[in-house]
Amino acid sequence: MITGKTNCVGILGYPVGHSLSPVMHNAAFEKNQMDYVYIPLPTAPTDLKTAVSALKAWNFCGANVTIPHKVAVMEYLDEIAEDARMIGAVNTITIRDGRAIGSNTDGIGFIASLRKADAPPEGGRAVLLGAGGAARAVVWGLLQNGIEKITILVRNIEKGLDFAKRFASYGDINVYTFNDTDAKEALRTCTLLVNTTPLGMAPNLDAMPEIDWADVAADAVVYDLIYTPLMTRFLCEAQERGHLVINGKDMLIEQGAESFLRWTGREPHRPSMEAAFDSFWASRQKND
Ligand code: NAP
């Protein structure tokens, strides 16, 4: 029951109706028997500054931030944590002593999902397909967790080089176009191959990145950040060739779990979050 003492968190986005976060977090609050509520806060871009002030005025514990505010929100916050600075986007706001602190839990979520699949990053060689916002989180997570080498394959080399510059002083990062001969060498020796492009995401189920599986190390773990569908064409083809495959569902749950921890100081009940994810998608698919 929501009472006058209930602690509030929410999500700033526009729109927010598609977001899985309210169901996942409210399921965990209920299971954990915590007096918290997670509220959708649809916020037009022109109202973003006011919304951040309102989080403080209403004594919220914090909020998630989603499209289109992940970058724009930074100028309205009192402090930006290193993870958000390196990733270049905020997905979590924590209110402490009246100050709004922006951070980003996507990198931690990615690493936690690798560990859950028994595919730890330490000493590995990763190849990422694409260099957008999610790739920045993946790279930051890998660099913080002992990856030996990262190769990024892109269609636009200028954008890719710009991306790599951001992280160059933190580790061994190379960028090539998809059909470069050095790209093939990186694929042959990688331990982890990650699709960070939206290719294959519903409704474009036939799409997938340009990869010749003959080039990919036979024992590489193959990861797709997409979680709709759970098995993209990219993952299906990898699985047929015997690769261990991981989809984006656990990263989504784990980034949420880390936000939950930052707001409340407690670990959420993850099976409840996962069950909420599953039933949300089942009902969405029935209604589509
Ligand atoms: P983004 O910022 O738009 O970046 C997309 C990247 O993919 C860019 O580098 C883009 O290249 C590249 N790309 C797009 N189409 C391509 C094509 N046809 N061929 C080659 N490269 C192509 O998107 P994002 O926010 O990083 O999200 C990417 C995916 O990750 C989405 O499917 C999203 O749902 C998923 N995601 C999952 C989680 C999770 O928790 N599981 C979290 C975040 C994101 P250009 O720069 O050249 O356009």
mmCIF file of C-alpha atoms and ligand atoms in Angstrom:
data_model
loop_
_atom_site.group_PDB
_atom_site.id
_atom_site.type_symbol
_atom_site.label_atom_id
_atom_site.label_comp_id
_atom_site.label_asym_id
_atom_site.label_seq_id
_atom_site.Cartn_x
_atom_site.Cartn_y
_atom_site.Cartn_z
ATOM 1 C CA MET A 1 0.000 0.000 0.000
ATOM 2 C CA ILE A 2 1.268 3.497 -0.842
ATOM 3 C CA THR A 3 1.196 5.713 2.231
ATOM 4 C CA GLY A 4 2.492 9.158 3.130
ATOM 5 C CA LYS A 5 5.807 7.530 4.093
ATOM 6 C CA THR A 6 6.364 5.553 0.903
ATOM 7 C CA ASN A 7 9.726 6.201 -0.797
ATOM 8 C CA CYS A 8 9.491 7.227 -4.449
ATOM 9 C CA VAL A 9 11.654 6.533 -7.484
ATOM 10 C CA GLY A 10 10.633 6.914 -11.108
ATOM 11 C CA ILE A 11 11.675 7.091 -14.728
ATOM 12 C CA LEU A 12 12.169 10.249 -16.771
ATOM 13 C CA GLY A 13 11.648 9.652 -20.483
ATOM 14 C CA TYR A 14 9.409 10.645 -23.355
ATOM 15 C CA PRO A 15 7.466 8.511 -23.863
ATOM 16 C CA VAL A 16 7.836 5.987 -21.037
ATOM 17 C CA GLY A 17 4.903 3.665 -21.794
ATOM 18 C CA HIS A 18 7.208 1.101 -23.455
ATOM 19 C CA SER A 19 9.564 0.884 -20.467
ATOM 20 C CA LEU A 20 9.985 -2.376 -18.581
ATOM 21 C CA SER A 21 11.526 -0.636 -15.586
ATOM 22 C CA PRO A 22 8.307 0.175 -13.667
ATOM 23 C CA VAL A 23 7.138 -3.456 -13.668
ATOM 24 C CA MET A 24 10.576 -4.859 -12.858
ATOM 25 C CA HIS A 25 11.278 -2.491 -9.964
ATOM 26 C CA ASN A 26 7.792 -2.575 -8.464
ATOM 27 C CA ALA A 27 7.887 -6.398 -8.547
ATOM 28 C CA ALA A 28 11.196 -6.352 -6.652
ATOM 29 C CA PHE A 29 10.000 -3.747 -4.121
ATOM 30 C CA GLU A 30 6.958 -5.889 -3.423
ATOM 31 C CA LYS A 31 8.910 -9.134 -3.099
ATOM 32 C CA ASN A 32 11.558 -7.438 -0.925
ATOM 33 C CA GLN A 33 8.744 -5.994 1.206
ATOM 34 C CA MET A 34 10.191 -2.505 0.842
ATOM 35 C CA ASP A 35 8.045 0.603 1.197
ATOM 36 C CA TYR A 36 8.986 2.004 -2.214
ATOM 37 C CA VAL A 37 7.107 2.766 -5.414
ATOM 38 C CA TYR A 38 8.453 3.239 -8.960
ATOM 39 C CA ILE A 39 6.483 5.759 -10.972
ATOM 40 C CA PRO A 40 6.489 6.504 -14.723
ATOM 41 C CA LEU A 41 7.296 10.210 -15.185
ATOM 42 C CA PRO A 42 6.719 11.113 -18.849
ATOM 43 C CA THR A 43 8.710 14.313 -19.315
ATOM 44 C CA ALA A 44 8.776 16.458 -22.453
ATOM 45 C CA PRO A 45 12.280 17.774 -23.290
ATOM 46 C CA THR A 46 11.228 21.328 -22.420
ATOM 47 C CA ASP A 47 10.244 20.163 -18.908
ATOM 48 C CA LEU A 48 13.405 18.203 -18.103
ATOM 49 C CA LYS A 49 15.037 20.849 -15.911
ATOM 50 C CA THR A 50 11.799 21.281 -13.943
ATOM 51 C CA ALA A 51 11.455 17.501 -13.585
ATOM 52 C CA VAL A 52 14.937 17.171 -12.040
ATOM 53 C CA SER A 53 14.108 19.984 -9.605
ATOM 54 C CA ALA A 54 10.823 18.232 -8.789
ATOM 55 C CA LEU A 55 12.635 14.974 -7.935
ATOM 56 C CA LYS A 56 14.526 16.950 -5.294
ATOM 57 C CA ALA A 57 11.522 18.981 -4.144
ATOM 58 C CA TRP A 58 9.421 15.836 -3.697
ATOM 59 C CA ASN A 59 12.226 14.021 -1.901
ATOM 60 C CA PHE A 60 12.493 11.194 -4.429
ATOM 61 C CA CYS A 61 15.308 8.681 -3.793
ATOM 62 C CA GLY A 62 16.183 8.917 -7.467
ATOM 63 C CA ALA A 63 15.093 7.965 -10.951
ATOM 64 C CA ASN A 64 16.046 6.188 -14.114
ATOM 65 C CA VAL A 65 16.580 8.241 -17.233
ATOM 66 C CA THR A 66 15.730 6.963 -20.688
ATOM 67 C CA ILE A 67 15.382 8.172 -24.276
ATOM 68 C CA PRO A 68 15.560 11.069 -25.165
ATOM 69 C CA HIS A 69 17.051 12.498 -21.944
ATOM 70 C CA LYS A 70 20.152 10.396 -21.209
ATOM 71 C CA VAL A 71 22.590 13.062 -22.423
ATOM 72 C CA ALA A 72 20.486 16.211 -22.036
ATOM 73 C CA VAL A 73 19.845 15.565 -18.338
ATOM 74 C CA MET A 74 23.542 15.960 -17.483
ATOM 75 C CA GLU A 75 23.442 19.763 -17.466
ATOM 76 C CA TYR A 76 20.717 19.772 -14.782
ATOM 77 C CA LEU A 77 22.491 17.482 -12.316
ATOM 78 C CA ASP A 78 24.699 18.518 -9.393
ATOM 79 C CA GLU A 79 27.291 15.801 -9.959
ATOM 80 C CA ILE A 80 28.174 13.295 -12.678
ATOM 81 C CA ALA A 81 29.798 10.014 -11.607
ATOM 82 C CA GLU A 82 32.790 8.671 -13.510
ATOM 83 C CA ASP A 83 30.794 5.854 -15.158
ATOM 84 C CA ALA A 84 28.289 8.322 -16.663
ATOM 85 C CA ARG A 85 31.099 10.678 -17.710
ATOM 86 C CA MET A 86 32.939 7.907 -19.531
ATOM 87 C CA ILE A 87 29.817 6.443 -21.102
ATOM 88 C CA GLY A 88 28.595 9.935 -21.972
ATOM 89 C CA ALA A 89 25.068 9.333 -20.716
ATOM 90 C CA VAL A 90 23.116 9.072 -17.463
ATOM 91 C CA ASN A 91 20.635 6.268 -16.871
ATOM 92 C CA THR A 92 20.354 6.636 -13.084
ATOM 93 C CA ILE A 93 19.856 9.659 -10.835
ATOM 94 C CA THR A 94 20.379 9.310 -7.105
ATOM 95 C CA ILE A 95 19.264 12.109 -4.776
ATOM 96 C CA ARG A 96 21.595 12.480 -1.766
ATOM 97 C CA ASP A 97 21.272 15.371 0.705
ATOM 98 C CA GLY A 98 19.283 17.344 -1.853
ATOM 99 C CA ARG A 99 21.872 16.828 -4.608
ATOM 100 C CA ALA A 100 21.089 15.019 -7.852
ATOM 101 C CA ILE A 101 23.916 12.665 -8.853
ATOM 102 C CA GLY A 102 23.935 11.128 -12.324
ATOM 103 C CA SER A 103 25.484 7.740 -12.973
ATOM 104 C CA ASN A 104 25.255 4.925 -15.486
ATOM 105 C CA THR A 105 24.664 1.270 -14.578
ATOM 106 C CA ASP A 106 24.699 -0.242 -18.104
ATOM 107 C CA GLY A 107 28.384 -1.225 -17.995
ATOM 108 C CA ILE A 108 27.979 -2.970 -14.645
ATOM 109 C CA GLY A 109 24.825 -4.637 -15.953
ATOM 110 C CA PHE A 110 26.686 -5.966 -18.985
ATOM 111 C CA ILE A 111 29.538 -7.377 -16.894
ATOM 112 C CA ALA A 112 27.133 -8.962 -14.386
ATOM 113 C CA SER A 113 25.331 -10.704 -17.250
ATOM 114 C CA LEU A 114 28.648 -12.102 -18.533
ATOM 115 C CA ARG A 115 29.498 -13.442 -15.081
ATOM 116 C CA LYS A 116 26.035 -14.962 -14.740
ATOM 117 C CA ALA A 117 26.632 -16.840 -18.002
ATOM 118 C CA ASP A 118 29.997 -17.999 -16.652
ATOM 119 C CA ALA A 119 31.831 -15.945 -19.275
ATOM 120 C CA PRO A 120 34.061 -13.630 -17.198
ATOM 121 C CA PRO A 121 35.791 -10.835 -19.156
ATOM 122 C CA GLU A 122 39.201 -10.961 -17.433
ATOM 123 C CA GLY A 123 42.057 -11.576 -19.866
ATOM 124 C CA GLY A 124 39.690 -11.831 -22.826
ATOM 125 C CA ARG A 125 39.710 -10.274 -26.283
ATOM 126 C CA ALA A 126 36.414 -8.668 -27.260
ATOM 127 C CA VAL A 127 35.109 -7.669 -30.677
ATOM 128 C CA LEU A 128 32.191 -5.232 -30.691
ATOM 129 C CA LEU A 129 29.992 -4.655 -33.720
ATOM 130 C CA GLY A 130 28.876 -1.001 -33.692
ATOM 131 C CA ALA A 131 30.005 2.021 -31.694
ATOM 132 C CA GLY A 132 26.898 3.766 -30.365
ATOM 133 C CA GLY A 133 25.673 4.561 -26.853
ATOM 134 C CA ALA A 134 25.314 0.975 -25.660
ATOM 135 C CA ALA A 135 28.778 0.124 -26.999
ATOM 136 C CA ARG A 136 30.275 2.863 -24.803
ATOM 137 C CA ALA A 137 28.760 1.199 -21.734
ATOM 138 C CA VAL A 138 30.035 -2.224 -22.824
ATOM 139 C CA VAL A 139 33.550 -0.887 -23.451
ATOM 140 C CA TRP A 140 33.648 0.906 -20.105
ATOM 141 C CA GLY A 141 32.461 -2.221 -18.317
ATOM 142 C CA LEU A 142 35.061 -4.383 -20.065
ATOM 143 C CA LEU A 143 37.887 -1.924 -19.394
ATOM 144 C CA GLN A 144 37.007 -1.856 -15.703
ATOM 145 C CA ASN A 145 37.039 -5.638 -15.548
ATOM 146 C CA GLY A 146 40.358 -6.796 -16.943
ATOM 147 C CA ILE A 147 39.694 -7.205 -20.671
ATOM 148 C CA GLU A 148 42.991 -7.568 -22.539
ATOM 149 C CA LYS A 149 41.980 -6.135 -25.898
ATOM 150 C CA ILE A 150 38.927 -4.564 -27.537
ATOM 151 C CA THR A 151 38.334 -4.304 -31.277
ATOM 152 C CA ILE A 152 35.422 -2.248 -32.576
ATOM 153 C CA LEU A 153 34.015 -2.889 -36.048
ATOM 154 C CA VAL A 154 32.068 -0.016 -37.602
ATOM 155 C CA ARG A 155 30.637 1.124 -40.899
ATOM 156 C CA ASN A 156 31.802 4.712 -40.378
ATOM 157 C CA ILE A 157 35.511 4.787 -39.496
ATOM 158 C CA GLU A 158 35.525 8.476 -38.518
ATOM 159 C CA LYS A 159 32.821 7.881 -35.888
ATOM 160 C CA GLY A 160 34.628 4.751 -34.738
ATOM 161 C CA LEU A 161 37.963 6.524 -34.268
ATOM 162 C CA ASP A 162 36.236 9.267 -32.336
ATOM 163 C CA PHE A 163 34.662 6.613 -30.113
ATOM 164 C CA ALA A 164 38.013 4.900 -29.463
ATOM 165 C CA LYS A 165 39.750 8.180 -28.588
ATOM 166 C CA ARG A 166 37.506 8.507 -25.539
ATOM 167 C CA PHE A 167 38.828 5.252 -24.063
ATOM 168 C CA ALA A 168 42.347 5.088 -25.548
ATOM 169 C CA SER A 169 44.154 5.823 -22.291
ATOM 170 C CA TYR A 170 42.292 3.040 -20.438
ATOM 171 C CA GLY A 171 43.290 0.027 -22.530
ATOM 172 C CA ASP A 172 44.070 -1.574 -25.871
ATOM 173 C CA ILE A 173 41.328 -0.470 -28.308
ATOM 174 C CA ASN A 174 41.400 -0.755 -32.100
ATOM 175 C CA VAL A 175 38.782 0.261 -34.657
ATOM 176 C CA TYR A 176 38.295 -1.150 -38.160
ATOM 177 C CA THR A 177 35.567 -1.248 -40.760
ATOM 178 C CA PHE A 178 33.673 -4.531 -41.026
ATOM 179 C CA ASN A 179 35.550 -5.807 -44.101
ATOM 180 C CA ASP A 180 39.074 -4.758 -43.084
ATOM 181 C CA THR A 181 41.603 -7.636 -43.029
ATOM 182 C CA ASP A 182 42.542 -6.661 -39.452
ATOM 183 C CA ALA A 183 38.882 -7.137 -38.545
ATOM 184 C CA LYS A 184 39.106 -10.757 -39.679
ATOM 185 C CA GLU A 185 42.199 -11.323 -37.554
ATOM 186 C CA ALA A 186 40.443 -9.879 -34.500
ATOM 187 C CA LEU A 187 37.448 -12.158 -35.073
ATOM 188 C CA ARG A 188 39.714 -15.198 -35.453
ATOM 189 C CA THR A 189 41.277 -14.601 -32.053
ATOM 190 C CA CYS A 190 38.388 -13.141 -30.029
ATOM 191 C CA THR A 191 36.937 -14.710 -26.893
ATOM 192 C CA LEU A 192 33.811 -12.519 -26.939
ATOM 193 C CA LEU A 193 31.818 -11.137 -29.894
ATOM 194 C CA VAL A 194 29.138 -8.559 -29.064
ATOM 195 C CA ASN A 195 26.470 -7.118 -31.348
ATOM 196 C CA THR A 196 25.794 -3.601 -30.109
ATOM 197 C CA THR A 197 23.928 -2.508 -33.258
ATOM 198 C CA PRO A 198 20.117 -2.613 -33.404
ATOM 199 C CA LEU A 199 20.285 -5.006 -36.395
ATOM 200 C CA GLY A 200 17.818 -7.843 -35.756
ATOM 201 C CA MET A 201 15.686 -6.006 -33.221
ATOM 202 C CA ALA A 202 11.916 -6.427 -33.660
ATOM 203 C CA PRO A 203 10.305 -5.816 -36.082
ATOM 204 C CA ASN A 204 13.401 -6.211 -38.340
ATOM 205 C CA LEU A 205 13.935 -9.834 -37.436
ATOM 206 C CA ASP A 206 15.816 -10.801 -40.615
ATOM 207 C CA ALA A 207 18.535 -8.210 -40.157
ATOM 208 C CA MET A 208 21.927 -9.019 -38.666
ATOM 209 C CA PRO A 209 25.440 -7.563 -38.713
ATOM 210 C CA GLU A 210 27.761 -8.474 -41.605
ATOM 211 C CA ILE A 211 29.640 -11.424 -40.126
ATOM 212 C CA ASP A 212 31.140 -14.457 -41.824
ATOM 213 C CA TRP A 213 30.996 -17.117 -39.123
ATOM 214 C CA ALA A 214 33.981 -18.873 -40.704
ATOM 215 C CA ASP A 215 36.062 -15.895 -39.491
ATOM 216 C CA VAL A 216 34.957 -16.177 -35.842
ATOM 217 C CA ALA A 217 36.936 -18.150 -33.224
ATOM 218 C CA ALA A 218 35.009 -21.389 -32.656
ATOM 219 C CA ASP A 219 35.006 -21.009 -28.870
ATOM 220 C CA ALA A 220 34.036 -17.310 -28.764
ATOM 221 C CA VAL A 221 31.059 -16.380 -26.601
ATOM 222 C CA VAL A 222 28.532 -14.533 -28.768
ATOM 223 C CA TYR A 223 26.422 -11.814 -27.168
ATOM 224 C CA ASP A 224 23.591 -9.685 -28.574
ATOM 225 C CA LEU A 225 22.470 -6.663 -26.540
ATOM 226 C CA ILE A 226 19.002 -6.945 -28.082
ATOM 227 C CA TYR A 227 16.274 -8.511 -25.911
ATOM 228 C CA THR A 228 13.352 -8.217 -28.333
ATOM 229 C CA PRO A 229 13.429 -10.903 -29.583
ATOM 230 C CA LEU A 230 15.437 -12.931 -27.088
ATOM 231 C CA MET A 231 16.963 -14.954 -29.909
ATOM 232 C CA THR A 232 17.961 -12.700 -32.801
ATOM 233 C CA ARG A 233 19.008 -14.136 -36.150
ATOM 234 C CA PHE A 234 22.598 -13.315 -35.106
ATOM 235 C CA LEU A 235 22.298 -15.424 -31.935
ATOM 236 C CA CYS A 236 20.451 -18.262 -33.721
ATOM 237 C CA GLU A 237 23.233 -18.553 -36.300
ATOM 238 C CA ALA A 238 25.884 -18.437 -33.570
ATOM 239 C CA GLN A 239 24.110 -21.118 -31.562
ATOM 240 C CA GLU A 240 23.830 -23.371 -34.632
ATOM 241 C CA ARG A 241 27.610 -23.141 -34.917
ATOM 242 C CA GLY A 242 28.069 -24.222 -31.313
ATOM 243 C CA HIS A 243 28.856 -20.852 -29.674
ATOM 244 C CA LEU A 244 27.675 -20.082 -26.153
ATOM 245 C CA VAL A 245 25.137 -17.285 -26.727
ATOM 246 C CA ILE A 246 23.841 -14.541 -24.399
ATOM 247 C CA ASN A 247 20.973 -12.137 -25.096
ATOM 248 C CA GLY A 248 20.326 -8.659 -23.668
ATOM 249 C CA LYS A 249 17.748 -9.653 -21.062
ATOM 250 C CA ASP A 250 20.178 -10.166 -18.187
ATOM 251 C CA MET A 251 21.988 -6.910 -18.954
ATOM 252 C CA LEU A 252 18.653 -5.109 -18.703
ATOM 253 C CA ILE A 253 17.820 -6.809 -15.406
ATOM 254 C CA GLU A 254 21.300 -6.277 -13.982
ATOM 255 C CA GLN A 255 21.512 -2.577 -14.891
ATOM 256 C CA GLY A 256 18.175 -2.198 -13.119
ATOM 257 C CA ALA A 257 19.419 -4.173 -10.137
ATOM 258 C CA GLU A 258 22.413 -1.844 -9.838
ATOM 259 C CA SER A 259 20.144 1.243 -9.976
ATOM 260 C CA PHE A 260 17.972 -0.360 -7.283
ATOM 261 C CA LEU A 261 21.059 -0.862 -5.122
ATOM 262 C CA ARG A 262 22.179 2.753 -5.615
ATOM 263 C CA TRP A 263 18.758 4.081 -4.536
ATOM 264 C CA THR A 264 18.035 1.746 -1.645
ATOM 265 C CA GLY A 265 21.324 0.210 -0.476
ATOM 266 C CA ARG A 266 19.748 -3.219 -0.971
ATOM 267 C CA GLU A 267 19.945 -5.934 -3.617
ATOM 268 C CA PRO A 268 16.642 -6.568 -5.400
ATOM 269 C CA HIS A 269 15.013 -9.973 -5.673
ATOM 270 C CA ARG A 270 16.163 -10.713 -9.234
ATOM 271 C CA PRO A 271 13.798 -13.625 -9.985
ATOM 272 C CA SER A 272 10.864 -11.244 -9.398
ATOM 273 C CA MET A 273 12.368 -8.753 -11.839
ATOM 274 C CA GLU A 274 12.839 -11.508 -14.398
ATOM 275 C CA ALA A 275 9.289 -12.823 -13.943
ATOM 276 C CA ALA A 276 7.970 -9.263 -14.395
ATOM 277 C CA PHE A 277 10.036 -8.922 -17.596
ATOM 278 C CA ASP A 278 8.675 -12.234 -18.932
ATOM 279 C CA SER A 279 5.029 -11.514 -18.184
ATOM 280 C CA PHE A 280 5.270 -7.936 -19.516
ATOM 281 C CA TRP A 281 6.559 -9.259 -22.862
ATOM 282 C CA ALA A 282 4.072 -12.094 -22.985
ATOM 283 C CA SER A 283 1.190 -9.636 -22.552
ATOM 284 C CA ARG A 284 2.693 -7.146 -25.043
ATOM 285 C CA GLN A 285 3.016 -9.872 -27.675
ATOM 286 C CA LYS A 286 -0.577 -10.980 -27.105
ATOM 287 C CA ASN A 287 -1.795 -7.411 -27.591
ATOM 288 C CA ASP A 288 0.362 -6.620 -30.686
HETATM 289 P P1 NAP B 1 22.843 3.742 -31.091
HETATM 290 O O1 NAP B 1 23.464 4.691 -30.135
HETATM 291 O O2 NAP B 1 21.946 4.252 -32.161
HETATM 292 O O3 NAP B 1 24.072 2.942 -31.788
HETATM 293 C C1 NAP B 1 23.854 1.982 -32.771
HETATM 294 C C2 NAP B 1 25.184 1.581 -33.404
HETATM 295 O O4 NAP B 1 24.883 0.587 -34.381
HETATM 296 C C3 NAP B 1 25.918 2.710 -34.137
HETATM 297 O O5 NAP B 1 27.300 2.519 -34.024
HETATM 298 C C4 NAP B 1 25.481 2.503 -35.580
HETATM 299 O O6 NAP B 1 26.394 2.967 -36.538
HETATM 300 C C5 NAP B 1 25.422 0.985 -35.649
HETATM 301 N N1 NAP B 1 24.559 0.542 -36.739
HETATM 302 C C6 NAP B 1 23.239 0.796 -36.886
HETATM 303 N N2 NAP B 1 22.802 0.243 -38.028
HETATM 304 C C7 NAP B 1 23.876 -0.370 -38.594
HETATM 305 C C8 NAP B 1 24.074 -1.104 -39.796
HETATM 306 N N3 NAP B 1 23.064 -1.318 -40.659
HETATM 307 N N4 NAP B 1 25.299 -1.585 -40.061
HETATM 308 C C9 NAP B 1 26.333 -1.346 -39.216
HETATM 309 N N5 NAP B 1 26.218 -0.655 -38.064
HETATM 310 C C10 NAP B 1 25.006 -0.170 -37.767
HETATM 311 O O7 NAP B 1 22.016 2.626 -30.340
HETATM 312 P P2 NAP B 1 22.284 2.072 -28.844
HETATM 313 O O8 NAP B 1 21.566 2.897 -27.871
HETATM 314 O O9 NAP B 1 23.737 1.877 -28.710
HETATM 315 O O10 NAP B 1 21.499 0.666 -28.876
HETATM 316 C C11 NAP B 1 21.962 -0.404 -29.673
HETATM 317 C C12 NAP B 1 21.199 -1.688 -29.336
HETATM 318 O O11 NAP B 1 21.489 -2.084 -28.008
HETATM 319 C C13 NAP B 1 19.681 -1.550 -29.425
HETATM 320 O O12 NAP B 1 19.166 -2.711 -30.011
HETATM 321 C C14 NAP B 1 19.256 -1.454 -27.984
HETATM 322 O O13 NAP B 1 17.947 -1.947 -27.760
HETATM 323 C C15 NAP B 1 20.283 -2.356 -27.324
HETATM 324 N N6 NAP B 1 20.493 -2.039 -25.892
HETATM 325 C C16 NAP B 1 20.286 -3.024 -24.990
HETATM 326 C C17 NAP B 1 20.486 -2.784 -23.649
HETATM 327 C C18 NAP B 1 20.256 -3.879 -22.641
HETATM 328 O O14 NAP B 1 20.160 -3.571 -21.430
HETATM 329 N N7 NAP B 1 20.190 -5.127 -23.047
HETATM 330 C C19 NAP B 1 20.916 -1.510 -23.228
HETATM 331 C C20 NAP B 1 21.129 -0.518 -24.187
HETATM 332 C C21 NAP B 1 20.914 -0.801 -25.531
HETATM 333 P P3 NAP B 1 26.417 4.486 -37.061
HETATM 334 O O15 NAP B 1 26.990 5.275 -35.915
HETATM 335 O O16 NAP B 1 27.289 4.439 -38.266
HETATM 336 O O17 NAP B 1 24.998 4.871 -37.358
#
